[in-house]
Coordinates of C-alpha atoms and ligand atoms in Angstrom, one line a residue:
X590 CA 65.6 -96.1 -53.9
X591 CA 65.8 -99.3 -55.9
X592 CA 63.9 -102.3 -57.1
X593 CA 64.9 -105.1 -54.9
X594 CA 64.0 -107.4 -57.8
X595 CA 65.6 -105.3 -60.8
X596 CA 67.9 -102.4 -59.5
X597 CA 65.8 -100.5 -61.7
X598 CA 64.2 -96.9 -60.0
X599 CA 61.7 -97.8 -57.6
X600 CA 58.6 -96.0 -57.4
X601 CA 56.9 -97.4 -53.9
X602 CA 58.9 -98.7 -50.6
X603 CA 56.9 -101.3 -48.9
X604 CA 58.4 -101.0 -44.9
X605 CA 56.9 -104.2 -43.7
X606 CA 58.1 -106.2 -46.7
X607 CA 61.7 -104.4 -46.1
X608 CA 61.1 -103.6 -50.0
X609 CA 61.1 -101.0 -52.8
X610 CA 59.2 -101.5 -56.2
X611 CA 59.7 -100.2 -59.8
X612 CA 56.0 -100.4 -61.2
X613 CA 56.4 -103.9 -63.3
X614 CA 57.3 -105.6 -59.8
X615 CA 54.8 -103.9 -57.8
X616 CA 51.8 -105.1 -60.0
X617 CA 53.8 -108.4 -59.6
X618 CA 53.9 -108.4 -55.8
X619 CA 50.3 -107.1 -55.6
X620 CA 49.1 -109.5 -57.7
X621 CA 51.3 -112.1 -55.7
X622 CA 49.7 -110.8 -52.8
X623 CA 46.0 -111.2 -53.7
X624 CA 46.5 -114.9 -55.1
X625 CA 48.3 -115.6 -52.2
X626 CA 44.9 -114.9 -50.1
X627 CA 42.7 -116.6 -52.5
X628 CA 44.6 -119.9 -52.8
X629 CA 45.6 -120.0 -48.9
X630 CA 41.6 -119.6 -48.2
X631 CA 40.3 -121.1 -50.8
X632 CA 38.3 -118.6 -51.9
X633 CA 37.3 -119.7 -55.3
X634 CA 38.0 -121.6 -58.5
X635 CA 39.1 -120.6 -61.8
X636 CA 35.7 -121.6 -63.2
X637 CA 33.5 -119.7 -60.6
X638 CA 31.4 -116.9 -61.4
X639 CA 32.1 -114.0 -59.2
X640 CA 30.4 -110.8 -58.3
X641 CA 32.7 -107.7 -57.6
X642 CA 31.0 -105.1 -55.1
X643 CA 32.2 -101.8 -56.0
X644 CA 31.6 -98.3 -55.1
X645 CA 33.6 -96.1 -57.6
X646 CA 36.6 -96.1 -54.6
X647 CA 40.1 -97.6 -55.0
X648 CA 40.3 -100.8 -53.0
X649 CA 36.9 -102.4 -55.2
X650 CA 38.1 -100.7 -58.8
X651 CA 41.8 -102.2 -58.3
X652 CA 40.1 -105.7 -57.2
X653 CA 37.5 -105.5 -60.0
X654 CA 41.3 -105.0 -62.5
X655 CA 43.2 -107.9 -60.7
X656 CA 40.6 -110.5 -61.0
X657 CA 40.0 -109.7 -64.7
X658 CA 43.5 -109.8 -65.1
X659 CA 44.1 -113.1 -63.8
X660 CA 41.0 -113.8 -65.9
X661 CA 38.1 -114.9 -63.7
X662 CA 34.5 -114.2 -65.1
X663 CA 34.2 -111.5 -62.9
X664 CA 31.0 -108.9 -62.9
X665 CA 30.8 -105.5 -61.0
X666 CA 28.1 -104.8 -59.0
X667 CA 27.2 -101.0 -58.2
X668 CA 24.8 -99.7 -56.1
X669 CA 23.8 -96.3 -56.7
X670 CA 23.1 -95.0 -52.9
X671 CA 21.2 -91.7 -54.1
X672 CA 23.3 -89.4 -51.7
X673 CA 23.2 -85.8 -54.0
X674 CA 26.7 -85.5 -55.7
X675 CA 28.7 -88.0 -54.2
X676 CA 26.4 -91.1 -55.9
X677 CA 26.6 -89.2 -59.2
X678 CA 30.3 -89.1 -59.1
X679 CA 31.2 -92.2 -57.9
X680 CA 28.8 -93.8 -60.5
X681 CA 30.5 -92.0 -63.3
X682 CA 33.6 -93.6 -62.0
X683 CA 32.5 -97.1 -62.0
X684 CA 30.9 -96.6 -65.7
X685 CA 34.0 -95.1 -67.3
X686 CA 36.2 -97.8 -65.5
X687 CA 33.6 -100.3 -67.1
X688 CA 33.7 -99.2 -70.4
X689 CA 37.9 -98.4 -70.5
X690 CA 38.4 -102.2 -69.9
X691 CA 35.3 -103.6 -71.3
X692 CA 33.6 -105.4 -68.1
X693 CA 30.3 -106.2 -67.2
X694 CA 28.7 -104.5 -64.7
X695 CA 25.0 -103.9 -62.4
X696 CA 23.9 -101.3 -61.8
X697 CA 21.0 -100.8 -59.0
X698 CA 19.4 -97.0 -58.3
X699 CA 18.1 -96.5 -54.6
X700 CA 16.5 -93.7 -55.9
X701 CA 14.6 -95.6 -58.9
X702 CA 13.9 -98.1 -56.2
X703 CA 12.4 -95.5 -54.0
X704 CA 15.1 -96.3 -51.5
X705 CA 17.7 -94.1 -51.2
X706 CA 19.7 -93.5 -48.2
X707 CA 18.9 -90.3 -46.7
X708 CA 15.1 -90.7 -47.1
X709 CA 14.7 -93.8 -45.8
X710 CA 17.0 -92.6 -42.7
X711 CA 15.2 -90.1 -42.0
X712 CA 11.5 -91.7 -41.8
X713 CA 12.6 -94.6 -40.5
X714 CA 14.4 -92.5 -37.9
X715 CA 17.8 -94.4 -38.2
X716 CA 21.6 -93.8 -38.4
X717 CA 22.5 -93.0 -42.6
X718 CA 25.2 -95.8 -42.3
X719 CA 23.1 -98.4 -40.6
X720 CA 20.0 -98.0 -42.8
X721 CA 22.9 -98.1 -45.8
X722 CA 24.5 -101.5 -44.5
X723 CA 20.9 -102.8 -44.1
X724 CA 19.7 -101.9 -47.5
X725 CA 23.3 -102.4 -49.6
X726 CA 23.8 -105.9 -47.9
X727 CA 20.1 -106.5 -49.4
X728 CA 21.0 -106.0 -52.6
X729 CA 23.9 -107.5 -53.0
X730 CA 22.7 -111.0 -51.8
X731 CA 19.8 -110.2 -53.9
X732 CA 21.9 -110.1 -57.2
X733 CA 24.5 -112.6 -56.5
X734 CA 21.6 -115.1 -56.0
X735 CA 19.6 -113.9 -59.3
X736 CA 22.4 -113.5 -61.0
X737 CA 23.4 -117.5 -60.2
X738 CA 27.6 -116.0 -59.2
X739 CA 28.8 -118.2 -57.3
X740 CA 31.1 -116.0 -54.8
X741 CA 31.0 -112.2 -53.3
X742 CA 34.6 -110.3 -53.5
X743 CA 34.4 -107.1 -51.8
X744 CA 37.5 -104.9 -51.8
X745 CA 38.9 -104.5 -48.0
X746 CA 42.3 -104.3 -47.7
X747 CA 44.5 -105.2 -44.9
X748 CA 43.8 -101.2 -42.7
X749 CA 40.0 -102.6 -42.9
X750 CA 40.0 -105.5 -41.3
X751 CA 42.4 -104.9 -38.7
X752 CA 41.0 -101.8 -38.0
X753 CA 38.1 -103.6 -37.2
X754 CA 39.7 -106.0 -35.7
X755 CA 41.1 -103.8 -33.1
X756 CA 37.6 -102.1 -32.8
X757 CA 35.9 -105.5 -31.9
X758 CA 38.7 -106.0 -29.6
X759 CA 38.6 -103.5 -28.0
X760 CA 34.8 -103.3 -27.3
X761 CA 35.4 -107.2 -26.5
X762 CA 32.6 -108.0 -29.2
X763 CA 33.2 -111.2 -29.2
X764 CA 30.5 -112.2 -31.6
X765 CA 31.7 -109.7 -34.5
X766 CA 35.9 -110.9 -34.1
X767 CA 34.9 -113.8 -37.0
X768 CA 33.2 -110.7 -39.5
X769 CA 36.8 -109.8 -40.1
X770 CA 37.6 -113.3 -41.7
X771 CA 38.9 -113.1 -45.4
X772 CA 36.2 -116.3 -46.1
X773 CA 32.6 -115.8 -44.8
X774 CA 30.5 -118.8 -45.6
X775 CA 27.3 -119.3 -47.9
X776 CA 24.5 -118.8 -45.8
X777 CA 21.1 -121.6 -46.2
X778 CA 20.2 -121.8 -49.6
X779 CA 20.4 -118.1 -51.1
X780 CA 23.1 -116.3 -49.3
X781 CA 26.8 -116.9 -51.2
X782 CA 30.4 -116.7 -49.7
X783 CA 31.9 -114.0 -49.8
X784 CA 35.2 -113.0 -49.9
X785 CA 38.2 -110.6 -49.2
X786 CA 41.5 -111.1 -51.7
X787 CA 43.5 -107.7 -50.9
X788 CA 43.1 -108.1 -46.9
X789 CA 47.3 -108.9 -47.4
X790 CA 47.3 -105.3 -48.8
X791 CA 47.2 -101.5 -47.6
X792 CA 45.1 -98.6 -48.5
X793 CA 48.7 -96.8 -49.6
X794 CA 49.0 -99.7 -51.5
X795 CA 45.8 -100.5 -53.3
X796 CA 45.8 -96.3 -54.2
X797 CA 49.4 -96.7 -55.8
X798 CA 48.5 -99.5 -57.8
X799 CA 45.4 -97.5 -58.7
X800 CA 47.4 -94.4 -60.0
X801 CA 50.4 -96.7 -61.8
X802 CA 47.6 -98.7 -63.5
X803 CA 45.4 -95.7 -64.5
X804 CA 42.3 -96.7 -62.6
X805 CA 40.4 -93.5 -62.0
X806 CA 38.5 -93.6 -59.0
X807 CA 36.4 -91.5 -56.6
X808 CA 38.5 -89.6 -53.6
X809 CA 36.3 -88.4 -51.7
X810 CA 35.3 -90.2 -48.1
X811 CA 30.8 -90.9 -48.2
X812 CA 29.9 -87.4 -46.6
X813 CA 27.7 -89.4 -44.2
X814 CA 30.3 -91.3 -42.8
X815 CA 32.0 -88.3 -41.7
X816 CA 32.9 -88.7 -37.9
X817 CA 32.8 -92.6 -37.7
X818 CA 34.4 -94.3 -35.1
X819 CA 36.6 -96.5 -37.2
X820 CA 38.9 -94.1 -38.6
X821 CA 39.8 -93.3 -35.3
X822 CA 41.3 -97.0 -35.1
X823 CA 42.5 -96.8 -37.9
X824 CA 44.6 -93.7 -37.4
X825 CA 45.8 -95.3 -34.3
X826 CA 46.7 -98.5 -36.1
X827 CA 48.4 -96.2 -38.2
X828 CA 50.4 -94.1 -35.6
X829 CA 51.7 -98.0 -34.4
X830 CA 52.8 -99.1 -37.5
X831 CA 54.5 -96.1 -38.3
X832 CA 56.7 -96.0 -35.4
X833 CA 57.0 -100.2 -36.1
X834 CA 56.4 -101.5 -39.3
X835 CA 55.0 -104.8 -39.3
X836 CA 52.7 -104.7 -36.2
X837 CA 49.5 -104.3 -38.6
X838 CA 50.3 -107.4 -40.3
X839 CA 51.3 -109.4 -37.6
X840 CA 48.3 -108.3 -35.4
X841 CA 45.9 -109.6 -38.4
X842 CA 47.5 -112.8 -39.4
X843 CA 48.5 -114.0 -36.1
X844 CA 44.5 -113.7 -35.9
X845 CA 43.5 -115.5 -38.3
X846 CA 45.9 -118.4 -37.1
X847 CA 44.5 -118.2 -34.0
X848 CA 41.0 -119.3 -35.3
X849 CA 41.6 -120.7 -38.7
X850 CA 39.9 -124.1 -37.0
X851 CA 36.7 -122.8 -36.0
X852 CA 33.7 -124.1 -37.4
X853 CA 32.2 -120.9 -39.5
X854 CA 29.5 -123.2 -41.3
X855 CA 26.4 -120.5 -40.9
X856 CA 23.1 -121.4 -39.9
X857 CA 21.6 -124.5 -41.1
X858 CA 19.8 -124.1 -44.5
X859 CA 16.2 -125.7 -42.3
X860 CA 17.0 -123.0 -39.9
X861 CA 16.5 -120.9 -42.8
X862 CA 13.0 -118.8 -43.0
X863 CA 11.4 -116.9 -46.4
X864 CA 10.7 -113.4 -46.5
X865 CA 6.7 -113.3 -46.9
X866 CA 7.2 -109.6 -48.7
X867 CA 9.9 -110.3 -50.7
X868 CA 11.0 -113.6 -51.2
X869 CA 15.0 -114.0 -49.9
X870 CA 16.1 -116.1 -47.0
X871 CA 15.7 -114.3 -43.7
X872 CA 15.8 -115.7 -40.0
X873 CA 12.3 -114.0 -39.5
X874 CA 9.1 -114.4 -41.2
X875 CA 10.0 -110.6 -42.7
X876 CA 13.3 -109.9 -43.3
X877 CA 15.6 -107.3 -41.8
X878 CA 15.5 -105.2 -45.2
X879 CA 11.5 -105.4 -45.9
X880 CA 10.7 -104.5 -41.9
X881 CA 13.2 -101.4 -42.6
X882 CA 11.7 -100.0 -46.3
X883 CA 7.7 -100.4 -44.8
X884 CA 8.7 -97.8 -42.5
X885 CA 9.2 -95.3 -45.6
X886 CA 5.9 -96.3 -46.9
Ligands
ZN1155 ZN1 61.8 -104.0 -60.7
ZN1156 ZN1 12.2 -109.3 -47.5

């Protein structure tokens, strides 16, 4: 197998590019790839200040390296969940990625907080990934507004969002199709855009980059989302592309053509209500985040 751009060995064969990589043009065309989604939806400026969310995985470690590479002021954001062994080790991850390439990170502990997942799941009496969207989505809007960044980059790749996409689809959730956007908007006065640069790439391809690049990240699946429902679309996504490569693609882009026109302005900042308890935009008087941790109280 060859390099299609030097002849030189190659060490990855992209099917639905009709291509084959030695590393030097493989960080080129990943790196191609990513810019490519940022400047085609806008998703920031050289100047802005962006906020990384990462979990110690691949996908948000390799995006954390490209965008320091192409040298945006770029700051990771780590939530410690407090799940027993898995948090620990994923943490480790994102500290000794931090300190090999010198970045700045946060770091915010559920179990300092009080917070963290299991617990409140279990007094509240909720699903572990529910209460874990609920409280992570919290805290990110929390520190991307006191911090003053001025965009959210979260690390789903191109499986991800058509996964999803195919979920929604096929559930016919109509009202979820535009959560699988690489651009969702600011929201009133506190809530920032947020934004997905590798949804052009794959897992496979965000892990080899990983592994040529020396990013050391954590393996291992959350042990509470053992079971979900989305890796069985995304096996079957999987299954179809295998048999014809280039249906994953197509399926998401020829999406995102289909509604790149639609108004995705949020709620109107007036529409916009305070949180009595703790301060942040909600829609309600209490937001979703405060009514969910009094239950643990
Ligand atoms: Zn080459
Ligand atoms: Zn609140």
């Amino acid at each position: 197998m060859k390099c299609v751009k030097c002849n030189g060995n190659a060490v990855i064969n992209i099917r639905r590019a009709n291509a084959a990589f030695c590393k030097e043009h493989f960080n080129e065309y990943f790196t191609e790839q990513t810019l490519k989604s940022i400047k085609q939806f806008r998703m920031f400026r050289k100047t802005d200040k962006i906020m990384v969310c990462v979990s110690g995985g691949k996908d948000s470690l390799v995006l954390w390296h490209v965008l320091h590479n192409l040298g945006c002021d770029v700051t990771g954001m780590y939530i410690d969940l407090g799940i027993n062994g898995y948090s620990d080790r994923s943490k480790e991850k994102v500290t000794a990625f931090a300190d090999k390439f010198g970045l700045k990170t946060i770091i915010v502990d559920l179990r300092e907080k009080g917070y963290p997942i299991p617990f409140v799941a279990r007094r509240a009496k909720r699903e572990d990934c529910a209460v874990c969207g609920t409280i992570k989505r919290y805290y990110f809007n929390r520190a991307a507004y006191d911090g003053g960044f001025d965009v959210v980059a979260t690390g789903h790749n191109l499986d991800d969002e058509a996964s999803r996409l195919l979920a929604n689809i096929m559930h016919w959730n109509d009202e979820y199709m535009d959560n699988t956007y690489p651009v969702l908007p600011a929201g009133g006065k506190m809530l920032k855009k947020k934004v997905k640069p590798l949804v052009r790439l794959t897992e496979r391809e965000t892990a080899a980059f990983a592994i040529l690049n020396g990013i050391d990240y954590v393996m291992e699946e959350c042990p509470m989302s053992k079971g979900a429902t989305s890796l069985i679309f995304k096996e079957a996504l999987s299954t179809i592309e295998d048999k014809m490569a280039g249906t994953e693609i197509f399926f998401y882009t020829k999406f995102l053509e289909r509604v790149k026109d639609k108004d995705r302005s949020k709620t109107d900042s007036d529409e916009m209500k305070i949180c009595q308890t703790c301060g942040m935009e909600s829609f309600m008087d209490k937001c979703t985040f405060c009514r969910l941790v009094e239950k643990v109280k």
